[in-house]
PDB file of C-alpha atoms in Angstrom:
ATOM      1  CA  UNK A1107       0.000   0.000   0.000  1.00  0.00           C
ATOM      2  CA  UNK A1108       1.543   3.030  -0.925  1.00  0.00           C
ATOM      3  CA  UNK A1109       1.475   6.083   1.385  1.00  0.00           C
ATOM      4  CA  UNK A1110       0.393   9.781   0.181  1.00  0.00           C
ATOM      5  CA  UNK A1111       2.104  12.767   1.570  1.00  0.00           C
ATOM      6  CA  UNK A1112      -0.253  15.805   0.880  1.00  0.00           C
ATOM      7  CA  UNK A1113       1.405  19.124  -0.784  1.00  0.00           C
ATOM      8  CA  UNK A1114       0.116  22.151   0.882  1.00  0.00           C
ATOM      9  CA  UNK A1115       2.205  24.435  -1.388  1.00  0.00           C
ATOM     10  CA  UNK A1116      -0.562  23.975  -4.101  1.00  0.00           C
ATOM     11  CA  UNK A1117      -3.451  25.041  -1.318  1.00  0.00           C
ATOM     12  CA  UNK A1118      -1.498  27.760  -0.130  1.00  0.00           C
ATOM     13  CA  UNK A1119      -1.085  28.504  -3.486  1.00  0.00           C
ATOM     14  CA  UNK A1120      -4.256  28.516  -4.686  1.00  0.00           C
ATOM     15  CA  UNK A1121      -5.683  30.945  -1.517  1.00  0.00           C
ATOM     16  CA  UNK A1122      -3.443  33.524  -1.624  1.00  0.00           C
ATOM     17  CA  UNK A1123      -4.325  33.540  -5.456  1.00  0.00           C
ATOM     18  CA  UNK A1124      -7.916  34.320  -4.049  1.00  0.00           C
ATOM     19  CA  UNK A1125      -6.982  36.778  -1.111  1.00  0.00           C
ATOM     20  CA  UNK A1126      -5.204  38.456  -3.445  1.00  0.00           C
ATOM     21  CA  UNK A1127      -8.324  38.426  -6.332  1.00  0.00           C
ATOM     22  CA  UNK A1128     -10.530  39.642  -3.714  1.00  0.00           C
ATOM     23  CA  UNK A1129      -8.120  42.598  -2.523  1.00  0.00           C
ATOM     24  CA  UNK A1130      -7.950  43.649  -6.167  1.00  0.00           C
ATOM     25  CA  UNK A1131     -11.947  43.495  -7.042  1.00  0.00           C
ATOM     26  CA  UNK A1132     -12.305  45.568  -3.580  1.00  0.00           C
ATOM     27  CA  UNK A1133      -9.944  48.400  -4.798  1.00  0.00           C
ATOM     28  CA  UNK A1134     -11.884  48.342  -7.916  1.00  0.00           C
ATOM     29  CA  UNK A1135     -14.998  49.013  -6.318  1.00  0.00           C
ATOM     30  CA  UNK A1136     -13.578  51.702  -4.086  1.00  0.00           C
ATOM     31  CA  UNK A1137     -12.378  53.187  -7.172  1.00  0.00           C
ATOM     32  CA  UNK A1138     -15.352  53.483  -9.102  1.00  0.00           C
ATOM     33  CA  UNK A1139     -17.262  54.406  -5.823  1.00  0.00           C
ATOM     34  CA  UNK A1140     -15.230  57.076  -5.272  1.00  0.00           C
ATOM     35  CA  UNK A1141     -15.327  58.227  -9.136  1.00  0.00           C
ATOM     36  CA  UNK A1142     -18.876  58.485  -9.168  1.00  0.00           C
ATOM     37  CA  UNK A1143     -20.844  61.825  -8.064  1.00  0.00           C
ATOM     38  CA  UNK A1144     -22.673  61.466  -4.830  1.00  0.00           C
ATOM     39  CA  UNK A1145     -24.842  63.385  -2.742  1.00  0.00           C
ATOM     40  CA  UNK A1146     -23.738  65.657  -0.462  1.00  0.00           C
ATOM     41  CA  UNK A1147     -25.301  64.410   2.193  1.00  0.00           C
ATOM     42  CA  UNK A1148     -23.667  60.976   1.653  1.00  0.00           C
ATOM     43  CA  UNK A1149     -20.112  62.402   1.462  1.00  0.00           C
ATOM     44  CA  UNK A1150     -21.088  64.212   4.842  1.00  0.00           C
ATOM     45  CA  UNK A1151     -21.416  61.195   6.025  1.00  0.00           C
ATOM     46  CA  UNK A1152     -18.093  59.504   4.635  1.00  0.00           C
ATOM     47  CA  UNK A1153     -16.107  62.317   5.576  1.00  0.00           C
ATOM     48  CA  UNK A1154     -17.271  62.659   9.216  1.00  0.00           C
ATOM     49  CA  UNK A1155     -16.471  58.807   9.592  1.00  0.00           C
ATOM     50  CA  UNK A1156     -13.307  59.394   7.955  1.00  0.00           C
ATOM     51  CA  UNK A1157     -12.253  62.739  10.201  1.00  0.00           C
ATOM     52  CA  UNK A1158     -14.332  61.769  13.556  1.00  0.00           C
ATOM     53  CA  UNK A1159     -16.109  65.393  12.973  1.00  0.00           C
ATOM     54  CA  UNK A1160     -18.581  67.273  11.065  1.00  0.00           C
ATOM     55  CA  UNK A1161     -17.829  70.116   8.930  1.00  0.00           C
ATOM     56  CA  UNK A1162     -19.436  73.306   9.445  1.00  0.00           C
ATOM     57  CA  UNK A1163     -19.006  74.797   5.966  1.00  0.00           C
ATOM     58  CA  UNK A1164     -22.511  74.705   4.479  1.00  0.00           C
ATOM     59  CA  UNK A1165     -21.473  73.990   0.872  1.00  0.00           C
ATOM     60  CA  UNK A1166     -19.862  70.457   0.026  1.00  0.00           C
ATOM     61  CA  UNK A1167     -19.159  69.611  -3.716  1.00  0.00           C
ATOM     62  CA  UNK A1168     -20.456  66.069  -4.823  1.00  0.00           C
ATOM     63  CA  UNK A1169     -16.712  64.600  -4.411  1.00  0.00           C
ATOM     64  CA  UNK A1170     -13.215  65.584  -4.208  1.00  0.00           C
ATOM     65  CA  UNK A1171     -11.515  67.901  -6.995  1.00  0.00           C
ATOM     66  CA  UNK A1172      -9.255  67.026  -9.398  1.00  0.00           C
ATOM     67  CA  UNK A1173      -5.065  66.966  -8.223  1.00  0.00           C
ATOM     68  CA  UNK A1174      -3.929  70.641  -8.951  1.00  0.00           C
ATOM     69  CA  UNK A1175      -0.572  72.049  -7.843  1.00  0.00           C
ATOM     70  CA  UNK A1176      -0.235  73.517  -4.579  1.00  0.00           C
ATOM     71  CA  UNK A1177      -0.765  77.242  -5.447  1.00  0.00           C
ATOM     72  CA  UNK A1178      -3.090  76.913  -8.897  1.00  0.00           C
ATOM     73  CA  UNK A1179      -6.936  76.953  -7.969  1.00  0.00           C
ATOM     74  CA  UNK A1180      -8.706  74.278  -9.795  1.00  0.00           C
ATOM     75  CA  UNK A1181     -12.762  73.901 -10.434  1.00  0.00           C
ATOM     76  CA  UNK A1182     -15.454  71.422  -9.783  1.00  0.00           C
ATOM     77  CA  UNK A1183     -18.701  72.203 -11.485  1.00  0.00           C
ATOM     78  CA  UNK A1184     -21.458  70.193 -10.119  1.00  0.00           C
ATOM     79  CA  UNK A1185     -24.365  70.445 -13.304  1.00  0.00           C
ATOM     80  CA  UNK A1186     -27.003  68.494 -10.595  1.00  0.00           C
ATOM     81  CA  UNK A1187     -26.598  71.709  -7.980  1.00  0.00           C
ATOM     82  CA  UNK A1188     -25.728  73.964 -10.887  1.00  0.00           C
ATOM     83  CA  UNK A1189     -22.355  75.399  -8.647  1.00  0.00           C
ATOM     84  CA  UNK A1190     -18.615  76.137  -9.114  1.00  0.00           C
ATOM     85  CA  UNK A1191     -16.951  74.854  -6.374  1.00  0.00           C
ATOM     86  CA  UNK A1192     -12.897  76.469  -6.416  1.00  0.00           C
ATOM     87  CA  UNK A1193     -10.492  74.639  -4.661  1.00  0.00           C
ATOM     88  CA  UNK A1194      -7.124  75.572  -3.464  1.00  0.00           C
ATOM     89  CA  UNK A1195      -4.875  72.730  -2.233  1.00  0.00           C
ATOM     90  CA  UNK A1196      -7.322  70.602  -1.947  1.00  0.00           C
ATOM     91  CA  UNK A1197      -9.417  72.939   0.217  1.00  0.00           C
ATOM     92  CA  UNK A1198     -12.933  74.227  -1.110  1.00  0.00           C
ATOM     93  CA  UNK A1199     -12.346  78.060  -0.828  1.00  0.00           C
ATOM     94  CA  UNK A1200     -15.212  79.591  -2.351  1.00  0.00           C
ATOM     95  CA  UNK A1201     -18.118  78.508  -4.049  1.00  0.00           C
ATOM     96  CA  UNK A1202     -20.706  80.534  -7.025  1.00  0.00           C
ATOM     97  CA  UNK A1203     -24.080  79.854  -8.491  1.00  0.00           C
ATOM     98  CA  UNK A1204     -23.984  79.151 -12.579  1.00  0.00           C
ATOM     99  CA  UNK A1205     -26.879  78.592 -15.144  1.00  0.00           C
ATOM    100  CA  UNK A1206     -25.812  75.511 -17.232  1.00  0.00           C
ATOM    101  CA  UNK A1207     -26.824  74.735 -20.773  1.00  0.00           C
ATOM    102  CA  UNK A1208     -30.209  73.875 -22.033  1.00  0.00           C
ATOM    103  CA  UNK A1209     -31.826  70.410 -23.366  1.00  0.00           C
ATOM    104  CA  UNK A1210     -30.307  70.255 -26.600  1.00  0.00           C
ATOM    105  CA  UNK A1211     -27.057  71.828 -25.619  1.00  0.00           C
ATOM    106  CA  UNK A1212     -26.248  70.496 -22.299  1.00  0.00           C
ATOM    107  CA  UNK A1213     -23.004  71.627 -20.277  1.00  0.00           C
ATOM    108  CA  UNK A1214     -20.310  68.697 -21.481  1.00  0.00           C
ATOM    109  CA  UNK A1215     -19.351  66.406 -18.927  1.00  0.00           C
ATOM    110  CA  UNK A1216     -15.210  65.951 -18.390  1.00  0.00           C
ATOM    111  CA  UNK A1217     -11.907  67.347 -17.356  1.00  0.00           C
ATOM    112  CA  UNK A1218     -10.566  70.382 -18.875  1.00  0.00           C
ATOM    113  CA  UNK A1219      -8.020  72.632 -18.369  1.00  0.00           C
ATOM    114  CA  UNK A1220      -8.928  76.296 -18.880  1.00  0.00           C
ATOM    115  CA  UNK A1221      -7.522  77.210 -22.721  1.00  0.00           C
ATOM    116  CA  UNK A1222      -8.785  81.038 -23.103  1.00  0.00           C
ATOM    117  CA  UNK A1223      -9.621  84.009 -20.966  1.00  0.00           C
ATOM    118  CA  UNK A1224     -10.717  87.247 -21.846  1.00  0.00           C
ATOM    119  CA  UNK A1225     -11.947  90.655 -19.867  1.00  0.00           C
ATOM    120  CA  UNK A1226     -15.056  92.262 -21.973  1.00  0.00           C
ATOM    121  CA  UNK A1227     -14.776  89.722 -24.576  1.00  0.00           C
ATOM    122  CA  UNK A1228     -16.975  90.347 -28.132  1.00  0.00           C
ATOM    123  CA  UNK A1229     -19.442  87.276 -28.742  1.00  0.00           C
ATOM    124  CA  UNK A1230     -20.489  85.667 -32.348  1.00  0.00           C
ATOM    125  CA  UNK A1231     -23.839  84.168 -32.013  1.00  0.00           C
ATOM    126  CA  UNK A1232     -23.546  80.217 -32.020  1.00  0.00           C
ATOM    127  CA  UNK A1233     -26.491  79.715 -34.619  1.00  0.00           C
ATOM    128  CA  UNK A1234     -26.452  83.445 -36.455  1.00  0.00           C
ATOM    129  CA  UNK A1235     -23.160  84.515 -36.566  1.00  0.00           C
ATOM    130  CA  UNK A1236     -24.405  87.758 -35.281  1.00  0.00           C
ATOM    131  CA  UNK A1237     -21.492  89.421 -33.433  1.00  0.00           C
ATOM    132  CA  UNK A1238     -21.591  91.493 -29.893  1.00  0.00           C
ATOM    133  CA  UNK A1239     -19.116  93.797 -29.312  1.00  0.00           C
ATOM    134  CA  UNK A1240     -18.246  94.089 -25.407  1.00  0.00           C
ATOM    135  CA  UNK A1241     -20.938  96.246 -23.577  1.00  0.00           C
ATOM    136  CA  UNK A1242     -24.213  96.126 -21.289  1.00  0.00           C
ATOM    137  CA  UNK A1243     -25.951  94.104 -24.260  1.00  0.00           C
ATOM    138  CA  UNK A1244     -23.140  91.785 -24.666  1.00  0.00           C
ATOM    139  CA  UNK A1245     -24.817  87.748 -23.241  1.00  0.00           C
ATOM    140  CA  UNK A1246     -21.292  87.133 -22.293  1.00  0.00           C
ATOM    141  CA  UNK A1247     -20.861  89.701 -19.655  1.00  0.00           C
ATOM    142  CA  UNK A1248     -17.356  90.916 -18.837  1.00  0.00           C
ATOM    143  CA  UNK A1249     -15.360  87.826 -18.289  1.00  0.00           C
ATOM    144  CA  UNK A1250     -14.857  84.904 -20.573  1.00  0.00           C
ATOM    145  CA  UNK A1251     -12.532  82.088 -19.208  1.00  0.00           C
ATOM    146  CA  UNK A1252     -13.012  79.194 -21.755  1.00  0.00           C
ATOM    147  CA  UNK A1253     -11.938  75.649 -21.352  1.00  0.00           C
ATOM    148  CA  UNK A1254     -13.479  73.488 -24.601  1.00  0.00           C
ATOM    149  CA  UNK A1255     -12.998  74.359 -28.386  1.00  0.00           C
ATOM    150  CA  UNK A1256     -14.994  71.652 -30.986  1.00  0.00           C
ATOM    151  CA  UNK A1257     -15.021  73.754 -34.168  1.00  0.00           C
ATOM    152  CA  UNK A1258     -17.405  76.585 -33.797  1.00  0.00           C
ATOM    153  CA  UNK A1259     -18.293  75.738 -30.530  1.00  0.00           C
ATOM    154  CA  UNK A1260     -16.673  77.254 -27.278  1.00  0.00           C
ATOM    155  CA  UNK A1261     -17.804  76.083 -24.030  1.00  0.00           C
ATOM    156  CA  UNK A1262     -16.686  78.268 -20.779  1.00  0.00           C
ATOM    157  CA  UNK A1263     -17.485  80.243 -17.864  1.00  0.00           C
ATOM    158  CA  UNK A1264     -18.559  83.879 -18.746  1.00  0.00           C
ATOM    159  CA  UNK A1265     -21.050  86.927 -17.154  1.00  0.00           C
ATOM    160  CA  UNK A1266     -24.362  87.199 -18.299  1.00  0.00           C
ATOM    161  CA  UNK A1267     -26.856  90.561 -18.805  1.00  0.00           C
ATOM    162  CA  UNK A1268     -29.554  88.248 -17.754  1.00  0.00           C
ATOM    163  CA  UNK A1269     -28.303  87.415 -14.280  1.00  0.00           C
ATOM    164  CA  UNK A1270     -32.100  86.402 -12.770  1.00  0.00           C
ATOM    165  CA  UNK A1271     -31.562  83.122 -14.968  1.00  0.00           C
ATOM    166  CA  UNK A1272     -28.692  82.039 -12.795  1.00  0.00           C
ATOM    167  CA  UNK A1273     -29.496  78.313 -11.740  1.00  0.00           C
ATOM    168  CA  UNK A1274     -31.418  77.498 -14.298  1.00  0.00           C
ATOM    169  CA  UNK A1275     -30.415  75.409 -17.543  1.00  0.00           C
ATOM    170  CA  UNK A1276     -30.571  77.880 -20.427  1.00  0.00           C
ATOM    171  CA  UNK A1277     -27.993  78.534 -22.153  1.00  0.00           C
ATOM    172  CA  UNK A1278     -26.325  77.038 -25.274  1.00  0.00           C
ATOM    173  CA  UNK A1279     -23.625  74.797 -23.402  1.00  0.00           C
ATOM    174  CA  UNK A1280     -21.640  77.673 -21.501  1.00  0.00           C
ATOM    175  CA  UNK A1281     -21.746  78.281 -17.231  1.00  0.00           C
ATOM    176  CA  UNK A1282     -23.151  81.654 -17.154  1.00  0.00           C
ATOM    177  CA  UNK A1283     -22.298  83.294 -13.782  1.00  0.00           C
ATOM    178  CA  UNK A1284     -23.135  86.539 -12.125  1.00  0.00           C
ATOM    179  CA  UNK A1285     -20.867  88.970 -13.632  1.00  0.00           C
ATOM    180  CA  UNK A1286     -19.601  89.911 -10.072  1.00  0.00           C
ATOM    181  CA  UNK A1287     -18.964  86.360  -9.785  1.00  0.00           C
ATOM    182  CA  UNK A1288     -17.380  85.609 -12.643  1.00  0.00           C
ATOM    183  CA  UNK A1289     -14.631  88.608 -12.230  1.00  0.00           C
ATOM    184  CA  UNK A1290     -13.790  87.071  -9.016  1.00  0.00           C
ATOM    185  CA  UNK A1291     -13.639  83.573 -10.458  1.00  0.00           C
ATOM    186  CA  UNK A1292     -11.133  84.982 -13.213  1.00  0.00           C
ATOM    187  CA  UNK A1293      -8.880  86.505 -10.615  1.00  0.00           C
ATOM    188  CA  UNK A1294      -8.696  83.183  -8.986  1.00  0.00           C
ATOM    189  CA  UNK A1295      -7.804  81.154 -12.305  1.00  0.00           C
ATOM    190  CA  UNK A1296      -5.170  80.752 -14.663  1.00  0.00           C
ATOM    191  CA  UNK A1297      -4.942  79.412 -18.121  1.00  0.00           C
ATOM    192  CA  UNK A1298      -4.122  75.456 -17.947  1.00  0.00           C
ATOM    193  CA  UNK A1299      -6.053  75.366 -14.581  1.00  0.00           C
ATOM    194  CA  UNK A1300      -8.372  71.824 -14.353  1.00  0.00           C
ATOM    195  CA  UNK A1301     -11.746  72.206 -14.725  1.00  0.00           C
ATOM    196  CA  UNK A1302     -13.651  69.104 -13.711  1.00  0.00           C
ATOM    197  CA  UNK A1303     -17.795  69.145 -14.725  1.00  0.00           C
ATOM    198  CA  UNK A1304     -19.721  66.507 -13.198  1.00  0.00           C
ATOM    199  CA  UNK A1305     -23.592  65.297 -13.754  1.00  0.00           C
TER     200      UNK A1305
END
């Protein structure tokens, strides 16, 4: 009768092969939780877990903002609770109302870095080419800081002469701001700073 001797290399094997599955799926999932917008109220939550205390700053974006350098502000534009959130180091400093774009020509979705600003820029009409030098009557107001360029189309943050619209989604694709907003916004920007829109 011949006598087994059991190998516990290939079970050892075979379950560190499966620890080591499961770590990866869970980082995965942490991942793509943490890529994903969620309510404020949620991240309240998380973060007071997290810290062992609540903040008392009444606006919270949707999740963190994108890695900027130390001294360069960088954006997070929440479409859902039509704000700008500016962050510096990390830290939410300030945030403004915006209008968003309409059904049609939504706000696009993405990371950006700002390509364009402008004080009293001029304005061509998207559909008649119909062009608005800087002024009271000029729908861009007196800052333009753009971060998308398809073609004809420019998408960025400007001022508005029709600032009782602010939070609503009407415009053709753009984040229309107050124009005192969007002055202090511009001072707080520079070009190649991220922009990160989120539904």
């Amino acid at each position: 009768m011949a006598t087994t001797v059991r190998d516990d290399r290939l079970s050892r094997s075979v379950m560190l092969l499966c620890v080591g599955a499961s770590l990866l799926l869970l980082g995965l999932q942490w991942r793509a939780w943490a890529a994903k917008p969620h309510s404020p109220a949620l991240l309240q939550k998380v973060e007071t877990v997290l810290l062992k205390k609540k903040s008392s700053d009444p606006i919270k974006p949707t999740s963190a903002p994108p890695a900027a350098p130390q001294n360069v502000a960088s954006l997070v534009v929440d479409l859902s609770d039509r704000r700008v959130y500016v962050y510096r180091a990390h830290k939410l400093v300030k945030s403004y109302p915006v209008a968003i774009g309409q059904a049609g020509w939504e706000t696009p979705s993405g990371s950006f870095r700002i390509l364009e600003m402008q004080r009293n820029p001029k304005w061509r009409h998207p559909i008649t080419g119909e062009v608005f030098p800087a002024g009271p009557e000029n729908p861009l107001g007196k800052r333009w800081i753009g971060f998308l360029v398809e073609g004809r189309t420019h998408v960025g943050f400007h001022g508005t002469n029709q600032e009782d619209l602010i939070g609503q989604a009407v415009s053709h694709g753009c984040i229309r701001m107050r124009n005192q907003d969007v002055i202090a916004l511009y001072d707080q920007v520079t070009q190649g700073s991220l922009v990160d829109v989120r539904l």
